[in-house]
Coordinates of C-alpha atoms and ligand atoms in Angstrom, one line a residue:
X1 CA -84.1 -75.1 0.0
X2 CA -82.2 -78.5 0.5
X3 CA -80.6 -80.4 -2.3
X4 CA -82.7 -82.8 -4.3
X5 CA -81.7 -85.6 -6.7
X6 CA -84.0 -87.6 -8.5
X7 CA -82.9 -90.9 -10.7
X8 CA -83.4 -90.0 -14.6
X9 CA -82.2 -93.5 -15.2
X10 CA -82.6 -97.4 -13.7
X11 CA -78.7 -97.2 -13.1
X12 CA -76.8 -93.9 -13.5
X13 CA -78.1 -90.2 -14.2
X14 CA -79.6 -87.8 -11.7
X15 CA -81.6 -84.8 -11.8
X16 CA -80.4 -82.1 -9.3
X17 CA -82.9 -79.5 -7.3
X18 CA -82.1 -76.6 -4.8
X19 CA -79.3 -75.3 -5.6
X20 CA -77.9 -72.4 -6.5
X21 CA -74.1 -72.9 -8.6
X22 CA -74.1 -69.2 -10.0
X23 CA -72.7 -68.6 -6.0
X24 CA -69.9 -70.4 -4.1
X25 CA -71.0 -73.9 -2.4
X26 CA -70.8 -74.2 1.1
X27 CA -68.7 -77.6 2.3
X28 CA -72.2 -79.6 3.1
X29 CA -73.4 -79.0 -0.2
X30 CA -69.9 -79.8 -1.7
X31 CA -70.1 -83.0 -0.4
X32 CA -73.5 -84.2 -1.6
X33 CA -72.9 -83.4 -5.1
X34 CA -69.7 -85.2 -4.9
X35 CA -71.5 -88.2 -3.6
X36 CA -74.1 -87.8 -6.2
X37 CA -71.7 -87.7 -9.0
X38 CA -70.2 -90.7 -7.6
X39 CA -73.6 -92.6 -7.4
X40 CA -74.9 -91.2 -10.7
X41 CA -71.8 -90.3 -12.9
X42 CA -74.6 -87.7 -14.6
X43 CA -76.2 -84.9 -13.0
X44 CA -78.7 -82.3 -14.5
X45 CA -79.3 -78.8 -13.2
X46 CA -81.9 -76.4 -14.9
X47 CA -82.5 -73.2 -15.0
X48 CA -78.8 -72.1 -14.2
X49 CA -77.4 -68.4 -15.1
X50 CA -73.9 -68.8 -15.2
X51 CA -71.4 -66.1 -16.7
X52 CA -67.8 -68.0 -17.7
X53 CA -66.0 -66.6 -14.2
X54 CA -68.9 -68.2 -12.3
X55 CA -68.7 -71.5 -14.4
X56 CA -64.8 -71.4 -14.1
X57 CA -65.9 -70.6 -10.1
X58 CA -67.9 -74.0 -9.8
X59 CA -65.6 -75.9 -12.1
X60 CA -62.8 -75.7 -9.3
X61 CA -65.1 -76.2 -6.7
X62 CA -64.2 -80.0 -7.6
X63 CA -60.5 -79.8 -9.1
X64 CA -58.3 -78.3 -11.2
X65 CA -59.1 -77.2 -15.2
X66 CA -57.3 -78.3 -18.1
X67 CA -57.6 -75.8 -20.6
X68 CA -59.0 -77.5 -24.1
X69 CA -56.5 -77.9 -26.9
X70 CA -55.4 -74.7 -28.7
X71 CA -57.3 -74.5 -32.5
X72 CA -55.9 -72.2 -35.2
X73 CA -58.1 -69.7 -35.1
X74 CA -58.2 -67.4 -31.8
X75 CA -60.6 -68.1 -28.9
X76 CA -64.0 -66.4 -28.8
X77 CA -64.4 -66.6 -25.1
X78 CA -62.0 -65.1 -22.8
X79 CA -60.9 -67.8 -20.2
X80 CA -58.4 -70.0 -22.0
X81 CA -59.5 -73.1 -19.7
X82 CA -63.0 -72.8 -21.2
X83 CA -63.9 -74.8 -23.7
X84 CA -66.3 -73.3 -26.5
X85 CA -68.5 -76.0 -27.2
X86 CA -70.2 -73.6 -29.8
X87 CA -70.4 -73.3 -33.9
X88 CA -69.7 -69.6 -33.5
X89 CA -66.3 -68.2 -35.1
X90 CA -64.3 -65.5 -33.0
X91 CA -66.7 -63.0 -34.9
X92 CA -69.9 -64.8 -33.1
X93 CA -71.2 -65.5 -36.4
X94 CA -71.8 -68.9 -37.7
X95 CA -69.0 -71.3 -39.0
X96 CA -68.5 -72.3 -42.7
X97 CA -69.4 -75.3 -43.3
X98 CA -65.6 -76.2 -43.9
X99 CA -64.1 -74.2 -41.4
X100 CA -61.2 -76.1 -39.0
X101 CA -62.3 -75.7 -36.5
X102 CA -66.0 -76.9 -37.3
X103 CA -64.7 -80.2 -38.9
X104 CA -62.6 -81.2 -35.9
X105 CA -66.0 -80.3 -33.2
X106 CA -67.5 -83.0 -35.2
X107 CA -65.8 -85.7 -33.9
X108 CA -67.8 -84.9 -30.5
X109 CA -70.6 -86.9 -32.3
X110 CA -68.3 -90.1 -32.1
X111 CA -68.7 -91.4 -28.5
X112 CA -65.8 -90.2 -26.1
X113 CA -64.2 -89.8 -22.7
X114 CA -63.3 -86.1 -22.6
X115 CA -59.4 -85.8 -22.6
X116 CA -58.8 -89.5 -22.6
X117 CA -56.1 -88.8 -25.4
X118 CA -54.0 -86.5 -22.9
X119 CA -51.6 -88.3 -20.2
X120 CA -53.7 -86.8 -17.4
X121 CA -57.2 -87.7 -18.9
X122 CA -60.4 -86.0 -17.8
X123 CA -62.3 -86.5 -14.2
X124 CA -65.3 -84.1 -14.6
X125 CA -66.5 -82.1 -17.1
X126 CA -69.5 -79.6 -17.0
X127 CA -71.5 -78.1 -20.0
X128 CA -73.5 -74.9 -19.1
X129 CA -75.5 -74.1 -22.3
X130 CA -76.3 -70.4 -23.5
X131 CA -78.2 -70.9 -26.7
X132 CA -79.4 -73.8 -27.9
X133 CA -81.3 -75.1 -31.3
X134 CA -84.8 -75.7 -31.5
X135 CA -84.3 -78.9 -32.6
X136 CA -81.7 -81.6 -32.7
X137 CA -77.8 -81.0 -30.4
X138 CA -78.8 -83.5 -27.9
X139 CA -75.9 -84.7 -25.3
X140 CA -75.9 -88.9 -25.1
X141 CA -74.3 -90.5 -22.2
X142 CA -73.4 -94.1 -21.7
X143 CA -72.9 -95.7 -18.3
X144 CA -69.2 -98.2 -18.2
X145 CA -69.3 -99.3 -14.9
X146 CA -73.2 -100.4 -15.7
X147 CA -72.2 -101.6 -19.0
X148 CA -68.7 -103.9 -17.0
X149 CA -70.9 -105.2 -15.0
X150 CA -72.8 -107.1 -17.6
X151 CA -70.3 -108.1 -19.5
X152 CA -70.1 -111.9 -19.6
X153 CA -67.3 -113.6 -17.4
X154 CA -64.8 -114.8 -20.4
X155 CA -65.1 -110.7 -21.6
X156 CA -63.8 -109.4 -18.4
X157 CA -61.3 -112.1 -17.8
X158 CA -60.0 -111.2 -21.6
X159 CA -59.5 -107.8 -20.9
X160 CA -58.4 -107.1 -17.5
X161 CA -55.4 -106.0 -17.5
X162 CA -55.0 -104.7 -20.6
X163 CA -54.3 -101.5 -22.2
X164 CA -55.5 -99.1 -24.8
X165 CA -53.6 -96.5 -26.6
X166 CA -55.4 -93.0 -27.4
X167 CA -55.1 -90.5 -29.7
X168 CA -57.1 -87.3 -30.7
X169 CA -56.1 -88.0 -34.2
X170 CA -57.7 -91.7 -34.1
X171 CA -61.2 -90.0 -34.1
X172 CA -60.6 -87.5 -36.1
X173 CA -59.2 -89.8 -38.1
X174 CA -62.3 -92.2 -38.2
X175 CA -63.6 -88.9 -40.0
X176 CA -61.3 -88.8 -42.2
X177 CA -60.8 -85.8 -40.5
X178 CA -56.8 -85.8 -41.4
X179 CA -56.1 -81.7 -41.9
X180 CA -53.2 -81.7 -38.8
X181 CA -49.7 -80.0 -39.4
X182 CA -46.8 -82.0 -37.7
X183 CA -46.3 -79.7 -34.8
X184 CA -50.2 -80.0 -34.0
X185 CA -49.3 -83.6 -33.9
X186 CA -46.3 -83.2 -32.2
X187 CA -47.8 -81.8 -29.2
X188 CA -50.7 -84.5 -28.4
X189 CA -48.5 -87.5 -28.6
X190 CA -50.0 -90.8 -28.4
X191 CA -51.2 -91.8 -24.8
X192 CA -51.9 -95.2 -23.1
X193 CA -54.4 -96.0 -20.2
X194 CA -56.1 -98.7 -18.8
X195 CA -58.7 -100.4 -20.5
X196 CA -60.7 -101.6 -17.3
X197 CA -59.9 -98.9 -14.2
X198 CA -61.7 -98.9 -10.5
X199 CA -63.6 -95.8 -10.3
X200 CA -62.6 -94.2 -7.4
X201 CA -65.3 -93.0 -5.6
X202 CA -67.4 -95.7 -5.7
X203 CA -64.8 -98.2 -5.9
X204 CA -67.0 -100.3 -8.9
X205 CA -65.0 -101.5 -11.8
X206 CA -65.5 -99.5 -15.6
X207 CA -64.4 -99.8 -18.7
X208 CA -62.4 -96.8 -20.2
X209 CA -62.2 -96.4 -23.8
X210 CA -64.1 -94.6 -26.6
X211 CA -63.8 -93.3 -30.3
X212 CA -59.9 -92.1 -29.2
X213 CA -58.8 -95.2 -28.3
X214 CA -57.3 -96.7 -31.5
X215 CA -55.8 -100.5 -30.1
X216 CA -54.7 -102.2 -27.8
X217 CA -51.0 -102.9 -26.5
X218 CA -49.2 -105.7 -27.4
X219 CA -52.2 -107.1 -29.5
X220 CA -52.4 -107.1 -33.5
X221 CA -53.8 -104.1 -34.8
X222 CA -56.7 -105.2 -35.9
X223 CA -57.9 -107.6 -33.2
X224 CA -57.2 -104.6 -30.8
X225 CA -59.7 -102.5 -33.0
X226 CA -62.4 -105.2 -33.2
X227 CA -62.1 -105.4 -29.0
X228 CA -62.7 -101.8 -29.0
X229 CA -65.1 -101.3 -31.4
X230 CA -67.1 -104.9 -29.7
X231 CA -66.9 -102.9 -26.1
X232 CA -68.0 -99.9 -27.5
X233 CA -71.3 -101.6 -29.2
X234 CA -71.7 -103.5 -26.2
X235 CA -71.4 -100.5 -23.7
X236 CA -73.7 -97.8 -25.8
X237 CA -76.9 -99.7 -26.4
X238 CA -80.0 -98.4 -25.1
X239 CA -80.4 -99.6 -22.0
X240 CA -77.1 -97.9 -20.9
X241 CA -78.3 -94.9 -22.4
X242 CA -79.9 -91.6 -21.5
X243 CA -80.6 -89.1 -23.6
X244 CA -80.2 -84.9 -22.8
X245 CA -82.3 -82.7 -24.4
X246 CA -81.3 -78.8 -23.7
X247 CA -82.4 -76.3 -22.5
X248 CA -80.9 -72.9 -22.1
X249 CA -79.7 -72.2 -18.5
X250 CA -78.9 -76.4 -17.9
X251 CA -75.5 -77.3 -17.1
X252 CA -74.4 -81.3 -17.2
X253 CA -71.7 -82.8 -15.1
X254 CA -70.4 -86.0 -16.1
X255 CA -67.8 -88.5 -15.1
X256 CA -65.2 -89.3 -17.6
X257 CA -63.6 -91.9 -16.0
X258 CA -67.0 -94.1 -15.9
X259 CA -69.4 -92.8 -18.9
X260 CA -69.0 -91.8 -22.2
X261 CA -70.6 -89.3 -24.5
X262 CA -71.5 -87.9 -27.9
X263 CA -73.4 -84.9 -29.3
X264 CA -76.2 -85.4 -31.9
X265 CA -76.2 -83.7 -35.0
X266 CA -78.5 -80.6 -35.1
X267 CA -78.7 -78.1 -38.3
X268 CA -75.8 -75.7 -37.6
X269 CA -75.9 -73.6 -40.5
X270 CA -79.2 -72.7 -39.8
X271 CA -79.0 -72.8 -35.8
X272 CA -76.9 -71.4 -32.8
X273 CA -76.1 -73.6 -30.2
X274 CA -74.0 -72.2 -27.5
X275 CA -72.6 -74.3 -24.8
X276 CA -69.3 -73.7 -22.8
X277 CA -67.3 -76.9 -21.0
X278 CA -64.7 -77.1 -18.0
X279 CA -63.1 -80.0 -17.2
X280 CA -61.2 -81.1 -14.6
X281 CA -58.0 -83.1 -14.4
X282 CA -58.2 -86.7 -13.5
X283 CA -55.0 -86.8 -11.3
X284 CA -54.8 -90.7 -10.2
X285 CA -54.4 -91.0 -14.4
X286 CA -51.0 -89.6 -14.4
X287 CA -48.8 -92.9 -13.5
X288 CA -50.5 -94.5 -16.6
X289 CA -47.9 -92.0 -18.9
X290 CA -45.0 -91.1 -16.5
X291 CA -42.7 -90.1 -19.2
X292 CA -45.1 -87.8 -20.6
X293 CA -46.4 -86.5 -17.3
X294 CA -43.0 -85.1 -16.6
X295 CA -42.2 -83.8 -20.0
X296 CA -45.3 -81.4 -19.4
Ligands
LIG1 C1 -68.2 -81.9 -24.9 C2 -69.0 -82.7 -25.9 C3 -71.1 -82.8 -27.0 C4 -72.2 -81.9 -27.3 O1 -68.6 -80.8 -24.5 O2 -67.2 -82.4 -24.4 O3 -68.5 -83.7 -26.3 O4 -73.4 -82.4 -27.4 N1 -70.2 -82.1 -26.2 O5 -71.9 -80.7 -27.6
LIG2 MN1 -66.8 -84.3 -25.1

């Protein structure tokens, strides 16, 4: 069966048919769902039976994998470059409701770019869901280039150019989500990228931001802040929106570099919701931190 894709959305999001991603991708097939991600930014596959080597399998297929950041308490899957996007503890049970590791998840509710606060930020990331709640634990996505686009001219002249620092403790943060020893802080320095980039496979201009931005360089704090928070607004109302509702056996790929996203809260003291994430690197991101690209 030849691959399908049919639009979910008037500008980005598609849904993809006939195929297969438990099993290696031949080069043709390769090719279309790269082209697809670069028209769409958001593709949806159903019905999907992936165990983590296949999902680490498909994952490379389109680059290399960062692994997630290392939490206190050990990992309950068994590829380190797979991230649980889960509220089970190492035990598989559910987490307290102040556990660590719970409280920091929760700042995938704030809208994000996956890995945007490392010095080599995240291209792709795909979520390939094992259990998930009867109600509530939807996936939002906002389209950037969309939302550029149609931004007035006096907006885009103000911001080209300029750029935004990021931080995984700035969302946290927004939390109040502060519980971070120095030498957890130590390792995820402060980063700086672009605030407008050129996505490169379809050569449209995005904005690049989201909840770990924290201001802009070279700008008063607080105006820097404002700007962010004003793009933000600006970029996640509904008509740049589309809403995921899962089902078991979906997996999501979604462009970091030209869409952001954020969870909605479900009941997770009550419910499972089992989902597992790779990402891949987004190498053309490495010149924005040279320093801290060679430090390691
Ligand atoms: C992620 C993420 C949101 C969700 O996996 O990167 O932000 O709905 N997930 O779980
Ligand atoms: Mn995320």
């Amino acid at each position: 069966m030849a691959i399908s894709i049919r639009p979910l959305h008037d500008d980005f999001v598609g849904d993809v048919s006939g195929v297969d991603i438990s099993r290696p991708l031949d080069a043709e097939s390769v090719r279309i769902l790269d082209d697809a991600i670069n028209r769409y930014a958001v593709l949806v596959f159903h019905g999907q039976s992936l165990d983590d080597d296949q999902l680490l399998a498909f994952g490379r297929t389109f680059g290399s994998i960062a692994p997630p950041r290392n939490h206190r308490a050990g990992h309950r899957l068994q590829h380190a470059e797979i991230a649980d996007i889960s509220n089970l503890n190492v035990k598989n049970e559910l987490r307290a409701r102040d556990d660590h590791r719970r409280l920091d998840s929760l700042g995938n509710q704030l809208w994000h770019s996956d890995a945007s606060f490392r010095p080599i930020s995240g291209a792709l990331s795909m979520l390939h869901a094992h259990v998930v709640p009867p109600t509530g634990g939807d996936t939002l996505f906002a389209d950037l280039r969309a939302a550029y686009d149609e931004l007035d001219d006096d907006t885009k002249v103000l911001i080209d150019g300029l750029v935004a620092e990021h931080s995984i403790f700035n969302s946290r943060g927004q939390l109040g989500h502060t519980d971070y020893t120095d030498a957890e802080r130590a390792a995820l320095p402060a980063v700086r990228h672009p605030l407008v980039r050129v996505h490169p496979g379809s050569r449209r201009k995005t904005l690049y931001m989201g909840s770990h931005a924290s201001h802009i360089i070279g700008w008063p704090m607080p105006e820097g802040r404002l700007l962010l928070r004003e793009l933000t607004e600006h970029a996640t109302q509904q008509r740049f929106v589309h809403t995921h509702k899962w089902q078991a056996g979906d997996l999501v790929i979604w462009d970091n570099r030209c869409t952001l996203h954020r969870g909605a809260r479900y009941d997770d003291a009550k419910y499972r919701r089992d989902l597992r994430r790779v990402t891949t690197q987004d190498l053309d991101s490495a010149s924005d931190n040279p320093e801290l690209v060679a430090a390691g």
